[in-house]
Amino acid sequence: MQGMMQLRSCAILELDDDGLIHDGTAGVESIYGYAREELRGRSFASLFSRADQERGMHLALLARVREQGIEQSACPLVRRDGTRFRAALTMERGVFDGGAPRILMVVRDITEFFQNQKRVQEAQESAMRAQRLDAFGKLTLELAHDFNNLLSVIANSLDMLSARRAEDEGTRRLLDLAHRAVERGTGLTRQMLVFGRGQALVPQLCRVNDLLVASRDLYQRVCGEGVQVTLDLAEDLPPVAVDVGQLEAALLNLLGNSRDAIGGRGDVLLQARLEQRPVASGIGSAGYIRVTVGDSGPGIGREIRDTVFEPFFTTKPEGQGSGLGLSQVHGFVAQSGGMAEIGTSTLGGAAVSMYFPVAEGASGA
Ligand SMILES: Nc1ncnc2c1ncn2[C@@H]1O[C@H](COP(=O)(O)OP(=O)(O)OP(=O)(O)O)[C@@H](O)[C@H]1O
Ligand SMILES: [Mg+2]
C-alpha cells in the first residue's frame, strides 16, 4: 500500500481470506479514526457495529466476495469512537504475486451524500403531499360551496315553514330536528371551506402566549379532570398575524384529538417556540412561531401521517368523529402562510405542530 494516492474520504484495506486486516491506506485514519498499525491483525468485523456483527453482516459479505470474486454494497460501519457512518464498499478478491488470496476492500464515506439524498427525498415527498392536499382542497371547496347553496335553500324553506306556526307538537319537533341538522351541515361545510382555504380569514396581530395563558382553564376543561394540561411557552415571542377565532378552533380540535387519544388519563403539553425554518414559499424570513399540541397517547402511525389531514379521514367509530378536525388545522395554517406537521411528542404520543410566520416588521419582543 505504498506510493498510492491518499484520499481523505476513501480508504483501502487489504484483508486475508478470513477477513483479517493486513494493511490499509492512510485514509483509514480519517475515515475510521484508527492508526494504520492499530488495524493490522484485527478482524474487519470490528468495523461493523455489534448488532451488525451479531447479524453476521461481515460474514455474509466475506462469503459473497469469496464466491463471486467481487462484492459491492452500501452499509453502515462504525468508527473507532463508536460513531456510525454510511459507507460504500467494494470488495475484490484476487491472488497477488502468486501468494495466498487477498481481498482488497475499498471504503468510501458517503454519509454526506446519503444525508443529502435523504433530504432531497424528504423535500420531494413533502412537495407531493402538499400538491395532493391542494388538489383535495380544490375539490372540497367546490363541494362545500354546492352544499352551502343547498343548505341555504333548505334553511330558508324551514324558516318559512316555521313562520307558519305549526299547530301540532309533532310537526314542530320535526321542524326543530331539521333546523338542527341544517346547522350541523352548515358547521361541516364551514370546516370544509377552511380546509379548501375558501374561508375569509380576519387576521389580527396576536401573541400566542397571551392567548394560550388566557384559555388555559378552557383547555383543561376540554381535556377533562384526569388529564394534566401543561403549558411550555418560550418568553418574548414575536407576534403573528392570524385569525384568532380560527386559531382557537384549531387548538380545540387538537386538544379534542389528544383527549380522545389518551382516553381520559394522561398528559397534554402545549408548546410555543420561535423557529427558523427554510420554506419553499419564501415567506417567513423573520422565522415562525411553532405551536405544538403533544400528548401521551398512542401517537399517529407513520402509515397514516400522510392522510390524517385529508377531510373525512377518521379512525374513530361512526358518530364519534367526522374527520374534519385536522383538515381545519391544515387549511387554516396553510391559508395563514404557515404549515402543519405531525410528529412524536416527548410525552410519547402524537405532536401536531402549527407554524405561523412571524408578523412582518415585528420586533423580537
Ligand atoms: N393526538 C392524536 N393521537 C392519535 N391519533 C390522532 C391524534 N390526532 C388525530 N389522530 C388521528 O387522526 C385522525 C383524524 O383526526 P381529525 O381531527 O381530522 O378527525 P377526528 O378527530 O377523527 O374527527 P373530528 O375531529 O372531525 O371530530 C383521527 O381519527 C385519529 O386517528
Ligand atoms: Mg378531531
Coordinates of C-alpha atoms and ligand atoms in Angstrom, one line a residue:
M1 CA 0.0 0.0 0.0
Q2 CA 3.0 2.3 -0.6
G3 CA 3.1 5.1 -3.1
M4 CA -0.7 5.2 -3.6
M5 CA -2.6 8.5 -3.8
Q6 CA -4.1 9.2 -0.4
L7 CA -7.7 10.4 -0.3
R8 CA -9.4 11.5 3.0
S9 CA -12.8 10.2 2.1
C10 CA -11.6 6.9 0.8
A11 CA -9.6 4.0 2.4
I12 CA -8.3 0.8 1.1
L13 CA -7.8 -2.2 3.3
E14 CA -6.1 -5.4 2.5
L15 CA -7.6 -8.5 4.1
D16 CA -6.8 -12.1 4.0
D17 CA -9.4 -14.7 3.1
D18 CA -10.7 -14.8 6.7
G19 CA -11.2 -11.1 7.0
L20 CA -8.0 -10.3 9.0
I21 CA -6.6 -6.9 8.1
H22 CA -3.1 -6.9 6.8
D23 CA -2.7 -3.3 5.9
G24 CA -4.6 -0.1 5.0
T25 CA -4.0 3.2 3.3
A26 CA -3.7 6.4 5.4
G27 CA -7.5 7.0 4.7
V28 CA -8.3 4.6 7.5
E29 CA -7.2 7.3 9.9
S30 CA -9.6 10.0 8.5
I31 CA -12.4 7.6 7.9
Y32 CA -12.2 5.2 10.9
G33 CA -10.1 7.2 13.3
Y34 CA -7.7 4.2 13.6
A35 CA -3.9 4.4 13.1
R36 CA -2.8 2.0 10.4
E37 CA -0.7 -0.1 12.8
E38 CA -3.7 -0.5 15.1
L39 CA -5.7 -2.2 12.4
R40 CA -3.1 -4.7 11.4
G41 CA -4.0 -8.2 12.6
R42 CA -7.6 -7.3 13.6
S43 CA -10.6 -8.8 12.0
F44 CA -12.5 -6.5 9.7
A45 CA -15.6 -7.4 11.8
S46 CA -14.6 -4.7 14.2
L47 CA -15.5 -2.1 11.6
F48 CA -19.2 -3.2 12.0
S49 CA -21.5 -2.3 14.8
R50 CA -22.0 -5.0 17.4
A51 CA -25.6 -5.5 16.2
D52 CA -24.4 -6.0 12.6
Q53 CA -21.7 -8.4 13.7
E54 CA -24.3 -10.4 15.6
R55 CA -26.4 -10.4 12.5
G56 CA -23.4 -11.8 10.6
M57 CA -23.3 -8.9 8.1
H58 CA -19.5 -9.1 7.8
L59 CA -19.6 -12.9 7.3
A60 CA -22.2 -12.6 4.6
L61 CA -20.0 -10.0 2.8
L62 CA -17.0 -12.2 3.1
A63 CA -18.9 -15.3 1.8
R64 CA -20.2 -13.3 -1.2
V65 CA -16.8 -12.0 -2.2
R66 CA -15.2 -15.4 -1.9
E67 CA -18.0 -16.8 -4.1
Q68 CA -18.3 -14.1 -6.7
G69 CA -14.8 -12.5 -6.6
I70 CA -16.3 -9.1 -6.2
E71 CA -18.9 -7.5 -3.9
Q72 CA -20.3 -4.0 -3.9
S73 CA -22.7 -2.7 -1.2
A74 CA -23.7 0.3 0.9
C75 CA -23.8 -0.3 4.6
P76 CA -23.4 1.4 8.0
L77 CA -19.9 1.0 9.6
V78 CA -18.5 2.2 12.9
R79 CA -15.5 4.4 13.6
R80 CA -13.0 3.8 16.4
D81 CA -15.0 6.2 18.7
G82 CA -18.2 4.2 18.1
T83 CA -19.9 6.7 15.8
R84 CA -21.6 5.3 12.8
F85 CA -21.2 6.3 9.2
R86 CA -22.6 5.3 5.8
A87 CA -20.1 3.5 3.6
A88 CA -19.9 2.4 0.0
L89 CA -17.9 -0.8 -0.1
T90 CA -16.2 -2.5 -2.9
M91 CA -14.5 -5.8 -2.0
E92 CA -12.5 -7.6 -4.6
R93 CA -10.7 -11.0 -4.2
G94 CA -7.6 -12.0 -6.1
V95 CA -4.2 -13.6 -5.9
F96 CA -1.4 -11.1 -5.9
D97 CA 2.2 -12.0 -6.7
G98 CA 1.3 -15.7 -6.6
G99 CA 0.7 -15.6 -2.8
A100 CA -2.4 -16.6 -0.8
P101 CA -5.7 -15.0 -1.9
R102 CA -6.2 -11.4 -0.7
I103 CA -9.3 -9.2 -0.5
L104 CA -9.0 -5.5 -1.3
M105 CA -11.7 -3.6 0.4
V106 CA -12.3 0.0 -0.8
V107 CA -14.4 2.0 1.6
R108 CA -15.8 5.4 0.8
D109 CA -17.5 7.6 3.4
I110 CA -20.8 8.6 1.8
T111 CA -22.6 9.9 4.9
E112 CA -23.0 13.4 3.5
F113 CA -24.1 12.1 0.1
F114 CA -26.6 9.8 1.8
Q115 CA -28.0 12.6 4.0
N116 CA -28.3 14.9 1.1
Q117 CA -30.2 12.2 -0.8
K118 CA -32.5 11.7 2.2
R119 CA -33.1 15.5 2.4
V120 CA -33.9 15.7 -1.3
Q121 CA -36.2 12.7 -1.0
E122 CA -38.0 14.2 2.0
A123 CA -38.4 17.5 0.2
Q124 CA -39.9 15.7 -2.8
E125 CA -42.3 13.8 -0.6
S126 CA -43.4 16.8 1.3
A127 CA -44.0 18.7 -2.0
M128 CA -46.1 15.8 -3.3
R129 CA -48.0 15.7 -0.1
A130 CA -48.7 19.5 -0.4
Q131 CA -49.8 19.0 -4.0
R132 CA -52.2 16.2 -3.1
L133 CA -53.7 18.2 -0.3
D134 CA -54.0 21.2 -2.6
A135 CA -56.0 19.1 -5.2
F136 CA -58.1 17.7 -2.4
G137 CA -58.7 21.3 -1.1
K138 CA -60.0 22.5 -4.5
L139 CA -62.4 19.6 -4.7
T140 CA -63.6 20.1 -1.1
L141 CA -64.1 23.8 -1.8
E142 CA -66.3 23.2 -4.8
L143 CA -68.3 20.6 -2.8
A144 CA -68.7 22.9 0.2
H145 CA -70.0 25.7 -2.0
D146 CA -72.5 23.5 -3.6
F147 CA -73.7 22.1 -0.3
N148 CA -73.8 25.5 1.2
N149 CA -76.2 26.7 -1.5
L150 CA -78.4 23.6 -1.0
L151 CA -78.3 24.1 2.8
S152 CA -79.4 27.8 2.5
V153 CA -82.4 26.8 0.3
I154 CA -83.4 24.2 2.9
A155 CA -82.8 26.6 5.8
N156 CA -84.9 29.3 4.1
S157 CA -87.7 26.9 3.4
L158 CA -87.6 25.6 7.0
D159 CA -87.7 29.2 8.3
M160 CA -90.8 29.9 6.1
L161 CA -92.5 26.7 7.3
S162 CA -91.7 27.6 11.0
A163 CA -93.2 31.0 10.4
R164 CA -96.5 29.4 9.6
R165 CA -96.8 28.4 13.2
A166 CA -97.3 24.7 13.0
E167 CA -100.3 23.6 15.0
D168 CA -99.2 20.3 16.3
E169 CA -96.3 19.4 18.6
G170 CA -95.1 16.6 16.3
T171 CA -94.6 18.9 13.3
R172 CA -92.8 21.5 15.5
R173 CA -90.4 18.7 16.7
L174 CA -89.7 17.6 13.1
L175 CA -89.0 21.2 12.1
D176 CA -86.7 21.6 15.0
L177 CA -84.8 18.4 14.1
A178 CA -84.5 19.6 10.5
H179 CA -83.2 23.0 11.7
R180 CA -80.5 21.4 13.9
A181 CA -79.5 19.1 11.0
V182 CA -79.1 22.2 8.8
E183 CA -77.0 23.9 11.5
R184 CA -74.8 20.8 11.8
G185 CA -74.5 20.7 8.0
T186 CA -73.5 24.3 7.9
G187 CA -70.9 23.7 10.6
L188 CA -69.4 20.8 8.5
T189 CA -69.3 22.8 5.3
R190 CA -67.6 25.7 7.2
Q191 CA -64.8 23.3 8.1
M192 CA -64.6 22.0 4.6
L193 CA -64.3 25.6 3.4
V194 CA -61.5 26.2 5.8
F195 CA -59.7 23.1 4.5
G196 CA -60.2 24.3 0.9
R197 CA -58.9 27.7 2.0
G198 CA -62.1 29.3 1.0
Q199 CA -62.9 30.8 4.4
A200 CA -62.4 34.5 4.6
L201 CA -59.9 34.9 7.4
V202 CA -59.7 38.0 9.6
P203 CA -56.0 38.2 10.6
Q204 CA -55.1 40.3 13.6
L205 CA -51.8 40.8 15.4
C206 CA -51.7 38.2 18.2
R207 CA -49.3 37.0 20.8
V208 CA -49.9 33.3 21.0
N209 CA -48.6 33.1 24.6
D210 CA -51.3 35.5 25.8
L211 CA -54.0 33.5 24.1
L212 CA -52.7 30.2 25.5
V213 CA -52.4 31.5 29.0
A214 CA -55.9 33.2 28.9
S215 CA -57.6 30.0 27.6
R216 CA -55.7 27.5 29.8
D217 CA -58.7 26.7 32.0
L218 CA -60.8 26.1 28.9
Y219 CA -58.2 23.7 27.6
Q220 CA -58.2 21.9 30.9
R221 CA -62.0 21.5 30.8
V222 CA -61.9 20.2 27.2
C223 CA -59.4 17.5 28.2
G224 CA -61.1 16.5 31.4
E225 CA -60.0 16.1 35.0
G226 CA -57.8 13.0 34.5
V227 CA -55.6 14.9 32.1
Q228 CA -52.8 17.2 33.1
V229 CA -52.5 20.1 30.7
T230 CA -49.1 21.8 30.8
L231 CA -48.0 25.0 29.0
D232 CA -44.4 25.3 28.0
L233 CA -44.0 28.8 26.4
A234 CA -40.8 30.4 25.3
E235 CA -40.5 34.0 26.5
D236 CA -40.8 37.2 24.4
L237 CA -42.2 35.5 21.3
P238 CA -42.8 38.0 18.5
P239 CA -46.5 38.3 17.3
V240 CA -48.1 36.6 14.4
A241 CA -50.9 37.9 12.2
V242 CA -53.7 35.2 12.4
D243 CA -57.4 34.8 12.6
V244 CA -57.8 34.4 16.3
G245 CA -61.1 32.6 16.1
Q246 CA -59.7 30.0 13.7
L247 CA -56.6 29.6 15.9
E248 CA -58.8 28.9 18.9
A249 CA -60.8 26.4 16.8
A250 CA -57.6 24.7 15.6
L251 CA -56.3 24.4 19.2
L252 CA -59.6 23.0 20.4
N253 CA -59.6 20.5 17.5
L254 CA -56.0 19.4 18.5
L255 CA -56.9 19.2 22.2
G256 CA -60.0 17.2 21.4
N257 CA -57.9 14.8 19.4
S258 CA -55.4 14.5 22.3
R259 CA -58.2 13.9 24.8
D260 CA -59.6 11.1 22.6
A261 CA -56.2 9.6 22.1
I262 CA -55.3 9.4 25.7
G263 CA -58.7 8.1 26.8
G264 CA -59.2 10.4 29.8
R265 CA -56.0 9.8 31.7
G266 CA -52.6 11.2 30.7
D267 CA -50.7 14.3 29.8
V268 CA -51.0 17.1 27.2
L269 CA -48.3 19.6 26.5
L270 CA -48.9 22.9 24.7
Q271 CA -45.7 24.4 23.5
A272 CA -44.9 27.7 21.8
R273 CA -41.4 28.4 20.3
L274 CA -39.7 30.6 17.8
E275 CA -38.2 28.6 14.9
Q276 CA -36.2 29.3 11.8
R277 CA -37.2 27.0 9.0
P278 CA -36.4 27.1 5.4
V279 CA -39.6 27.4 3.4
A280 CA -40.2 26.8 -0.3
S281 CA -42.7 29.7 -0.4
G282 CA -40.1 32.2 0.6
I283 CA -42.1 33.7 3.4
G284 CA -41.1 34.0 7.0
S285 CA -37.6 35.5 6.8
A286 CA -38.2 36.5 10.4
G287 CA -39.0 32.9 11.4
Y288 CA -42.0 31.0 12.5
I289 CA -43.9 30.6 15.7
R290 CA -44.4 27.0 16.3
V291 CA -47.4 26.0 18.4
T292 CA -47.4 22.3 19.3
V293 CA -50.0 20.2 21.0
G294 CA -48.4 16.9 22.2
D295 CA -49.9 14.1 24.3
S296 CA -49.1 10.8 26.0
G297 CA -51.4 8.8 23.8
P298 CA -50.5 6.1 21.3
G299 CA -49.3 8.6 18.6
I300 CA -50.1 8.8 14.9
G301 CA -48.5 5.9 13.0
R302 CA -46.2 6.8 10.0
E303 CA -48.5 4.9 7.7
I304 CA -51.4 7.4 8.2
R305 CA -49.4 10.6 8.7
D306 CA -49.9 11.5 5.0
T307 CA -53.7 11.0 5.2
V308 CA -54.8 12.4 8.6
F309 CA -55.0 16.0 7.2
E310 CA -57.4 14.9 4.5
P311 CA -61.1 15.8 5.1
F312 CA -63.2 12.9 6.4
F313 CA -60.3 10.7 7.3
T314 CA -61.1 9.3 10.8
T315 CA -60.2 6.2 12.7
K316 CA -62.9 6.9 15.2
P317 CA -66.1 4.8 15.5
E318 CA -69.1 6.0 13.5
G319 CA -70.7 9.0 15.0
Q320 CA -67.6 10.0 17.1
G321 CA -65.5 11.7 14.5
S322 CA -66.2 13.4 11.2
G323 CA -62.5 13.5 10.2
L324 CA -62.6 17.3 9.7
G325 CA -60.5 18.4 12.8
L326 CA -57.1 18.1 11.3
S327 CA -58.2 19.3 7.9
Q328 CA -59.4 22.5 9.5
V329 CA -56.0 22.8 11.2
H330 CA -54.2 22.2 7.9
G331 CA -56.3 24.6 5.8
F332 CA -56.2 27.4 8.4
V333 CA -52.5 27.2 8.9
A334 CA -51.7 27.0 5.2
Q335 CA -54.0 29.9 4.4
S336 CA -52.2 31.9 7.2
G337 CA -48.9 31.3 5.3
G338 CA -47.6 28.6 7.5
M339 CA -47.7 24.8 7.7
A340 CA -48.9 22.0 9.9
E341 CA -46.8 18.9 10.7
I342 CA -47.3 15.6 12.5
G343 CA -44.5 14.3 14.8
T344 CA -43.9 12.5 18.0
S345 CA -44.2 14.2 21.4
T346 CA -41.7 14.0 24.2
L347 CA -44.7 12.6 26.1
G348 CA -44.6 9.6 23.8
G349 CA -47.8 10.2 21.8
A350 CA -48.6 12.5 18.8
A351 CA -47.3 16.0 18.5
V352 CA -49.2 18.2 16.0
S353 CA -47.3 21.5 15.2
M354 CA -48.7 24.6 13.6
Y355 CA -46.1 27.0 12.1
F356 CA -47.1 30.6 11.7
P357 CA -44.9 33.2 10.1
V358 CA -43.8 36.0 12.4
A359 CA -45.7 39.1 11.6
E360 CA -43.8 41.4 9.1
G361 CA -41.9 44.1 10.8
A362 CA -42.4 42.5 14.3
S363 CA -39.5 43.0 16.6
G364 CA -38.1 40.3 18.8
A365 CA -40.2 41.1 21.9
Ligands
LIG1 N1 -53.4 13.3 19.1 C1 -53.7 12.2 18.3 N2 -53.3 10.9 18.7 C2 -53.6 9.9 18.0 N3 -54.2 9.9 16.8 C3 -54.7 11.1 16.4 C4 -54.4 12.3 17.1 N4 -55.0 13.4 16.4 C5 -55.5 12.8 15.3 N5 -55.4 11.5 15.3 C6 -55.8 10.6 14.2 O1 -56.2 11.4 13.1 C7 -57.5 11.1 12.7 C8 -58.1 12.4 12.1 O2 -58.2 13.4 13.1 P1 -59.2 14.6 12.8 O3 -59.2 15.5 14.0 O4 -59.1 15.1 11.4 O5 -60.6 13.8 12.8 P2 -61.4 13.1 14.0 O6 -60.8 13.6 15.3 O7 -61.4 11.7 13.7 O8 -62.9 13.7 13.8 P3 -63.3 15.2 14.2 O9 -62.1 16.0 14.6 O10 -63.9 15.7 12.9 O11 -64.3 15.0 15.3 C9 -58.2 10.7 14.0 O12 -59.3 9.9 13.7 C10 -57.1 9.8 14.6 O13 -57.0 8.6 14.0
MG2 MG -60.5 15.6 15.7

